[in-house]
mmCIF file of C-alpha atoms in Angstrom:
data_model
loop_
_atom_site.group_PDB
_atom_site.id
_atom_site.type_symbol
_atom_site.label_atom_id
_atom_site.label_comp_id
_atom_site.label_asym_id
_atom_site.label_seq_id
_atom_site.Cartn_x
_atom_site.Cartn_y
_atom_site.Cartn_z
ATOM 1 C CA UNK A 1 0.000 0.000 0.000
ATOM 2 C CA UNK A 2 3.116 2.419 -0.348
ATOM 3 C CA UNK A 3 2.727 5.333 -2.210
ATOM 4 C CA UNK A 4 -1.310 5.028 -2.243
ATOM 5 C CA UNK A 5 -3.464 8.005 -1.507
ATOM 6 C CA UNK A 6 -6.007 7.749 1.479
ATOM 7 C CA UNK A 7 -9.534 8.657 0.508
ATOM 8 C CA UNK A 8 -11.670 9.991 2.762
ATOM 9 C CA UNK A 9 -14.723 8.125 3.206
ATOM 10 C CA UNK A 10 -17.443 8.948 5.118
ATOM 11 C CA UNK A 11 -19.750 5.689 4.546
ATOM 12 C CA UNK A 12 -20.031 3.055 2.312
ATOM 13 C CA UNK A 13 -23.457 1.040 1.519
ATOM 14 C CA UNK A 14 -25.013 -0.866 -1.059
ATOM 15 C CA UNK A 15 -26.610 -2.874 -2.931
ATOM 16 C CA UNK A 16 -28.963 -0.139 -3.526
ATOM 17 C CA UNK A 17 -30.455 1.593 -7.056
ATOM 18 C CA UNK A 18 -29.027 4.256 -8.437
ATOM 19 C CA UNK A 19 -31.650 7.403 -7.711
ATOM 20 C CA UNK A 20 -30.469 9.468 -10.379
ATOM 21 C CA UNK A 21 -29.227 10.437 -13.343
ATOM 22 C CA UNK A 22 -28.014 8.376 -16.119
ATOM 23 C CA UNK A 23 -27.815 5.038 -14.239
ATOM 24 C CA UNK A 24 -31.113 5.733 -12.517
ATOM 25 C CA UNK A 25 -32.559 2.558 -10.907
ATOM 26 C CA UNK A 26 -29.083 0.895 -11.361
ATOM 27 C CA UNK A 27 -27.933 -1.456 -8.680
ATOM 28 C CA UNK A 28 -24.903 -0.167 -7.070
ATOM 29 C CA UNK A 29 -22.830 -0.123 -4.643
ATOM 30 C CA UNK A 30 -22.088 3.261 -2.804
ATOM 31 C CA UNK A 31 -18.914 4.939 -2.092
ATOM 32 C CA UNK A 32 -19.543 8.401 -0.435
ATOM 33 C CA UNK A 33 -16.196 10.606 0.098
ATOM 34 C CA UNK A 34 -16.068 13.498 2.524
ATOM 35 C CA UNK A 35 -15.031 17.119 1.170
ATOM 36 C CA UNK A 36 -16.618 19.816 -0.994
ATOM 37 C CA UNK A 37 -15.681 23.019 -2.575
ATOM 38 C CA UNK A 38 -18.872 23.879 -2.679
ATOM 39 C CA UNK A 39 -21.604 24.476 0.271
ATOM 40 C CA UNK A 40 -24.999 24.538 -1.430
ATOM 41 C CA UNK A 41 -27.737 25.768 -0.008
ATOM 42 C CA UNK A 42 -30.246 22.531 -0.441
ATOM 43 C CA UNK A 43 -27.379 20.335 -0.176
ATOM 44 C CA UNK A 44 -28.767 16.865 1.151
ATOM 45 C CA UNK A 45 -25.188 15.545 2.408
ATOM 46 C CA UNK A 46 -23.649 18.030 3.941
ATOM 47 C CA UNK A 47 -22.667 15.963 6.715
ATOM 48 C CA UNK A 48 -19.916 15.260 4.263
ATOM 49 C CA UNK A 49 -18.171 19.086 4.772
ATOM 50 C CA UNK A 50 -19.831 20.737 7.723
ATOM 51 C CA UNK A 51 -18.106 19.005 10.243
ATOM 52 C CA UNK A 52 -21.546 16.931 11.412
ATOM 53 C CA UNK A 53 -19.801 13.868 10.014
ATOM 54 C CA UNK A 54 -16.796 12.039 9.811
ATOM 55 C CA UNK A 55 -14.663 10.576 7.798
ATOM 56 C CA UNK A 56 -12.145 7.737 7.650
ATOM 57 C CA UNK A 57 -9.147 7.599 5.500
ATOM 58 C CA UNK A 58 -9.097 4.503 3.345
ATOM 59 C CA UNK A 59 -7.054 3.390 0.109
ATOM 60 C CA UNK A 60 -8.139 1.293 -2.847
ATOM 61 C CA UNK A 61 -7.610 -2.434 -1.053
ATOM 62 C CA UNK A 62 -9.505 -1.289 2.087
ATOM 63 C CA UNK A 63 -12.583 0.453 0.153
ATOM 64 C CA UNK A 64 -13.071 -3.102 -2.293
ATOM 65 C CA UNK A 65 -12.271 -5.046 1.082
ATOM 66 C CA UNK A 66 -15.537 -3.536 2.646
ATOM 67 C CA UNK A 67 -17.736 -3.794 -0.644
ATOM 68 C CA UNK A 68 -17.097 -7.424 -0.357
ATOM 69 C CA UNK A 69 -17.538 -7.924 2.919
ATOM 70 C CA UNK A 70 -21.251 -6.590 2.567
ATOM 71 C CA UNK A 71 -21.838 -8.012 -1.190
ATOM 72 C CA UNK A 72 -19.702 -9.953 -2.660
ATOM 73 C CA UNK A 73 -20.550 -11.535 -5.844
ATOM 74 C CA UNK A 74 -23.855 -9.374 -6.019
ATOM 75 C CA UNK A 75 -22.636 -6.183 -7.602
ATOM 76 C CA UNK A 76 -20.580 -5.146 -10.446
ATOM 77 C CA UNK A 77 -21.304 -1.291 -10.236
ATOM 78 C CA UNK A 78 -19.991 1.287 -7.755
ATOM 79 C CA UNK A 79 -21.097 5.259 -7.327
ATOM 80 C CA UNK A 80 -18.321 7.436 -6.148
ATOM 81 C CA UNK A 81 -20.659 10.276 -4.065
ATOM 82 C CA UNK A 82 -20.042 12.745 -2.051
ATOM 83 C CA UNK A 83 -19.137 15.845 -1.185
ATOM 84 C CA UNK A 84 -17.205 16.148 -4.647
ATOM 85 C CA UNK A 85 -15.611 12.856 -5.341
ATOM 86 C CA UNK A 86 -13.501 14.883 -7.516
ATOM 87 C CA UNK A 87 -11.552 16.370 -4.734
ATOM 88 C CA UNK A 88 -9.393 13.234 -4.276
ATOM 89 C CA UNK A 89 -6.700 11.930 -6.594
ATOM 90 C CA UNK A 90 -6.359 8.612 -4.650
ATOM 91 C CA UNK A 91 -9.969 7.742 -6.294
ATOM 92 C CA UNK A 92 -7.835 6.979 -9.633
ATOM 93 C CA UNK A 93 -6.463 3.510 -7.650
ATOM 94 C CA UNK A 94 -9.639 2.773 -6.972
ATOM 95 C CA UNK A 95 -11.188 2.589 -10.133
ATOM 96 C CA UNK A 96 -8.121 0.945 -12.073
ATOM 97 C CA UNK A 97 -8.820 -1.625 -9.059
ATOM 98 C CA UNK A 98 -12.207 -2.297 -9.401
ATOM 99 C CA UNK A 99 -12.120 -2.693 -13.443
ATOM 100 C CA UNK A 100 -9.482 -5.351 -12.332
ATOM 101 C CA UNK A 101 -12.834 -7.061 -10.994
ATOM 102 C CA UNK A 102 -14.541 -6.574 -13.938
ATOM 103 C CA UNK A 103 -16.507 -3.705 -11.824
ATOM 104 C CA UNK A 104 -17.624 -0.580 -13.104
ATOM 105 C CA UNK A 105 -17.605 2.737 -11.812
ATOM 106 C CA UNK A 106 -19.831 5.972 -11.953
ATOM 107 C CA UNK A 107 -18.856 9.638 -10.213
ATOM 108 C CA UNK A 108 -21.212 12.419 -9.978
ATOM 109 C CA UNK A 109 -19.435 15.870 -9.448
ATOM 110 C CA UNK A 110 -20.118 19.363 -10.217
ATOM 111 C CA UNK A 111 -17.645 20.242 -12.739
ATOM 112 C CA UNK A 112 -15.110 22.076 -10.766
ATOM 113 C CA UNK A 113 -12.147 20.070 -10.295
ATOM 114 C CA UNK A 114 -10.590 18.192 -13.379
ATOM 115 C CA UNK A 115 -8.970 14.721 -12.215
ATOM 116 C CA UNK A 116 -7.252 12.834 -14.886
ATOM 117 C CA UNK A 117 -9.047 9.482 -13.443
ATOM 118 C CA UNK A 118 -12.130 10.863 -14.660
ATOM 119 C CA UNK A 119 -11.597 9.850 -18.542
ATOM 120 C CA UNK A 120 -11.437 5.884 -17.128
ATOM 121 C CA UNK A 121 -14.745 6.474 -15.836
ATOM 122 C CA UNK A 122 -17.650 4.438 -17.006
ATOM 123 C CA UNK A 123 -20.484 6.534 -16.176
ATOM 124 C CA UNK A 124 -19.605 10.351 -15.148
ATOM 125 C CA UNK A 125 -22.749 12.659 -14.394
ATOM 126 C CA UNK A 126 -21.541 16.483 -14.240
ATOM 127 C CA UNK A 127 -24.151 18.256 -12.245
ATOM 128 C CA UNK A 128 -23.358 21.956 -12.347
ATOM 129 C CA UNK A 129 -25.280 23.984 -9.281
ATOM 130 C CA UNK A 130 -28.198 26.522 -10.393
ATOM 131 C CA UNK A 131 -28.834 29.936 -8.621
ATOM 132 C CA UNK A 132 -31.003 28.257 -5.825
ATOM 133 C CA UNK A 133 -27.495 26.252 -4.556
ATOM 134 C CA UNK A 134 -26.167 30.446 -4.103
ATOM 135 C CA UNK A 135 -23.085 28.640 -6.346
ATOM 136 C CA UNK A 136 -22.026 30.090 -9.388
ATOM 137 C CA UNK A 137 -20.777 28.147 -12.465
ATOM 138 C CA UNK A 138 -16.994 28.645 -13.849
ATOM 139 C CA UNK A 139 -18.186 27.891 -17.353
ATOM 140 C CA UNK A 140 -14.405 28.044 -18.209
ATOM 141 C CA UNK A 141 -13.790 24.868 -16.048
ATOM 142 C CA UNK A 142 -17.108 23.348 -17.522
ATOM 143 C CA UNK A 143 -15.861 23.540 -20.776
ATOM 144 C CA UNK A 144 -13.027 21.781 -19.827
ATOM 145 C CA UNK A 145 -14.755 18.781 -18.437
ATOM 146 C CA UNK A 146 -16.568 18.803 -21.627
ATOM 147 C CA UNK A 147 -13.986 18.853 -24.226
ATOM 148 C CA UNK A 148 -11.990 16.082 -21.979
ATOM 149 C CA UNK A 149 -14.809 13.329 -21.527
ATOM 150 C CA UNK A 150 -16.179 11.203 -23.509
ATOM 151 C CA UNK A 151 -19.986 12.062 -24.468
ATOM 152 C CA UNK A 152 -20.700 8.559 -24.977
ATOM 153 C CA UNK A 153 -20.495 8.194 -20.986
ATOM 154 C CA UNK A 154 -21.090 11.852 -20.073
ATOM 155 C CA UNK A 155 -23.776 13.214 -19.429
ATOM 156 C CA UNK A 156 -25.461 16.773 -17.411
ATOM 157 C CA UNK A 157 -27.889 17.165 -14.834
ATOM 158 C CA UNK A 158 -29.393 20.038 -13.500
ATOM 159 C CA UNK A 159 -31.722 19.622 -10.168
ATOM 160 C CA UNK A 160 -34.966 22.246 -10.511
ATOM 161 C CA UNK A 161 -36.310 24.477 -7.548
ATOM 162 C CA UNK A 162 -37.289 27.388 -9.365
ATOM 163 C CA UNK A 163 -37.818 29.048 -12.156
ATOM 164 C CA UNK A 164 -34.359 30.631 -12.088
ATOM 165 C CA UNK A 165 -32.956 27.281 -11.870
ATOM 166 C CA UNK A 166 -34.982 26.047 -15.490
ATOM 167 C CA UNK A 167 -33.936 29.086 -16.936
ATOM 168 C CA UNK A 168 -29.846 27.570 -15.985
ATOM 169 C CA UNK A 169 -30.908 24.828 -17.133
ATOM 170 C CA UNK A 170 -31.827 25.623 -20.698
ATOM 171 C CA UNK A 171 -28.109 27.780 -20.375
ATOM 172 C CA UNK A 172 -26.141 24.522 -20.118
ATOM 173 C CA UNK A 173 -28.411 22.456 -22.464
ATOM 174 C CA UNK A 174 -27.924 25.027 -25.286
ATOM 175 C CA UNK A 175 -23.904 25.429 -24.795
ATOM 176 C CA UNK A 176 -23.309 21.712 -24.488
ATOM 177 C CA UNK A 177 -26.094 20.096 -26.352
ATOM 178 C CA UNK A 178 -24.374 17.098 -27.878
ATOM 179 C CA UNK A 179 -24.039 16.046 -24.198
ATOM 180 C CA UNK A 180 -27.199 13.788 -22.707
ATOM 181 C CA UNK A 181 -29.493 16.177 -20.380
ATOM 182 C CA UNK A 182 -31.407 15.466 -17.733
ATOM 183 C CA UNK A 183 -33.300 17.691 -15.107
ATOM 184 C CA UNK A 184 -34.333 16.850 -12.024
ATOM 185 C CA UNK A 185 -36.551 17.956 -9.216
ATOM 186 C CA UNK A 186 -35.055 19.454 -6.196
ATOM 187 C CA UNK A 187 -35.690 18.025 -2.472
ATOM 188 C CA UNK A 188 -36.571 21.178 -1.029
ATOM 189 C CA UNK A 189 -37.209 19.245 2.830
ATOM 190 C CA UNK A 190 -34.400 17.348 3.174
ATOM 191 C CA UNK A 191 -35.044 17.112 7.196
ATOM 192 C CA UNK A 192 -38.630 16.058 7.210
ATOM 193 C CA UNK A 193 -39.367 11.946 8.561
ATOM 194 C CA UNK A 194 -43.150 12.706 7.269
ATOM 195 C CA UNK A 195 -42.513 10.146 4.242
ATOM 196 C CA UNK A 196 -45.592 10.827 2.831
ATOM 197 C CA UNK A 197 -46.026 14.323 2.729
ATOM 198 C CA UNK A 198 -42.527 14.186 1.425
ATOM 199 C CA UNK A 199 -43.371 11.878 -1.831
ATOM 200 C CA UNK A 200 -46.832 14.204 -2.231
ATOM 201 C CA UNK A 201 -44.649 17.251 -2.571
ATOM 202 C CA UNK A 202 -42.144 15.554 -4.579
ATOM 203 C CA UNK A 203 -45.048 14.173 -7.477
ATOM 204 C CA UNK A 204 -46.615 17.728 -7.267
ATOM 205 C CA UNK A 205 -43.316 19.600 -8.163
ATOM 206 C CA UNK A 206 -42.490 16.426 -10.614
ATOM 207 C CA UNK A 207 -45.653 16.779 -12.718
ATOM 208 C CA UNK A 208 -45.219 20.650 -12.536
ATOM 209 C CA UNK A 209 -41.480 20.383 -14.483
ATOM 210 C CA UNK A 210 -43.286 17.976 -16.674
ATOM 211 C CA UNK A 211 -45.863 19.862 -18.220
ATOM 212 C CA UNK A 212 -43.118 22.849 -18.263
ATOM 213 C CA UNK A 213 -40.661 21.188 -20.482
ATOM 214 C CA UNK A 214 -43.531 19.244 -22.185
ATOM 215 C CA UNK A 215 -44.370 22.998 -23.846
ATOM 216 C CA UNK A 216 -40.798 23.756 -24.239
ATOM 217 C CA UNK A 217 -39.394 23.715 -27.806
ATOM 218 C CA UNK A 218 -35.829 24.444 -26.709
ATOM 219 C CA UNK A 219 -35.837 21.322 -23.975
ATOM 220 C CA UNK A 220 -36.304 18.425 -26.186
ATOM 221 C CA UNK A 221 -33.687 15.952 -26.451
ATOM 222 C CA UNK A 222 -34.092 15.493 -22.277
ATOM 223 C CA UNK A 223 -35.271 13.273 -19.813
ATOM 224 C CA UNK A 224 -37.087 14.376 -16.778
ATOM 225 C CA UNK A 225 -36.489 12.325 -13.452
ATOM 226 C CA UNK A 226 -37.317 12.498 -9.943
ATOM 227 C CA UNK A 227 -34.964 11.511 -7.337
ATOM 228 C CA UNK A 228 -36.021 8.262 -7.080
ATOM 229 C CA UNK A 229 -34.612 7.326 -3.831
ATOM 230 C CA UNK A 230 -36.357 9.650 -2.234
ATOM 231 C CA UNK A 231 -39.267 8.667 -3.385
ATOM 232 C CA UNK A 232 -38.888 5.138 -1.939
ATOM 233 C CA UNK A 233 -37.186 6.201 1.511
ATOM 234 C CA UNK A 234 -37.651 9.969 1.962
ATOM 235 C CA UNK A 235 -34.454 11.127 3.679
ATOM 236 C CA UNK A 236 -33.283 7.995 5.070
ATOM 237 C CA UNK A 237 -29.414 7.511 4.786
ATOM 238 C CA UNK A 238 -27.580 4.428 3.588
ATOM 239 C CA UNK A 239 -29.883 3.441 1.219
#
């Protein structure tokens, strides 16, 4: 293990589906990391860089070690999460490790922080922040993450609150539209145990940026999710 980078990892869970994006209802394993350079507003882990959680450093061996101790032989798909998985270069073990094992690999980041690992990843979902996050976008850096991935396993997703958060979305559609879209709906209660007031809120505002994009001419080419995980356990963790 000389010479390996700890990651920081603040839990690891699984099998589970996927809840979003391009792998949505994917079984997976989960790899959540701690760290973020960003601190969004609505951000529904950010136990993972407010200092309410805590991580342990791991490298490559210990990380697949603990997959297979609670699933091995019943997964061959793992989601780096965080935080911004992107923050740590010792991820780039990890995956050469777990294509080793015939195991693939999908990250989810924001587009800030280029990591040379991330062309060897199978499924990479950029999620740039809109206005309701109070982040702004370094289109520069976007561009960047664009021109360097493949679009064959690339692809954008923009969460919805608002209607300044649509218009964003329509922003990053236009500028990278060779590049799979999706939009999703925001959790906008991401404390609430009240399960089913939670999924009744969550259809509402789903059906709402349904019909919107429906009458859209410029949002075509795009898929429109919820966050399906949500829907089946509200804000449970570890699931």
């Amino acid at each position: 293990m000389t010479g390996q980078k700890p990651i920081p990892v603040m839990e690891i869970f699984g099998p589970t589906i996927q809840g979003e994006g391009m792998v949505i209802g994917r079984k997976t394993m989960f790899v959540r990391t701690g760290g973020c350079d960003y601190r969004c507003r609505w951000c529904d882990s950010a136990f993972t860089w407010d200092g309410t959680g805590k991580s342990k450093p791991m490298v490559a061996e210990d990380i697949i070690s603990k997959l297979d101790t609670l699933a091995a032989g019943r997964f061959d798909h793992v989601t780096l999460s965080g935080g911004n998985p992107a923050l740590h270069a010792g991820i780039g073990d990890l995956i050469h490790k777990l294509h080793a094992k015939n195991i693939q690999a999908a990250v989810e980041t924001q587009g800030t922080i280029w990591q040379d690992w991330l062309t060897h990843v199978d499924d990479v979902t950029i999620s740039p922040k809109p206005p309701s996050s109070g982040m702004e976008t370094d289109w520069k850096k976007l561009d960047t993450f664009m021109t360097k991935l493949s679009p064959q396993k690339t692809s954008l997703k923009v969460v919805i609150f608002n209607e300044e958060d649509y218009a964003f979305a329509k922003l990053v559609h236009m500028r990278y539209p060779h590049i799979s879209f999706f939009l999703q709906v925001g959790n906008d209660d991401i404390h609430t145990t009240d399960d089913t007031t939670l999924l009744t809120q969550l259809r509402y505002h789903y059906e709402q940026l349904i019909e919107k994009v429906m009458l859209d001419s410029t949002l075509t080419n795009v898929r429109v999710l919820p966050q399906l995980h949500t829907w089946m356990w509200g804000n449970k963790r570890g699931v």
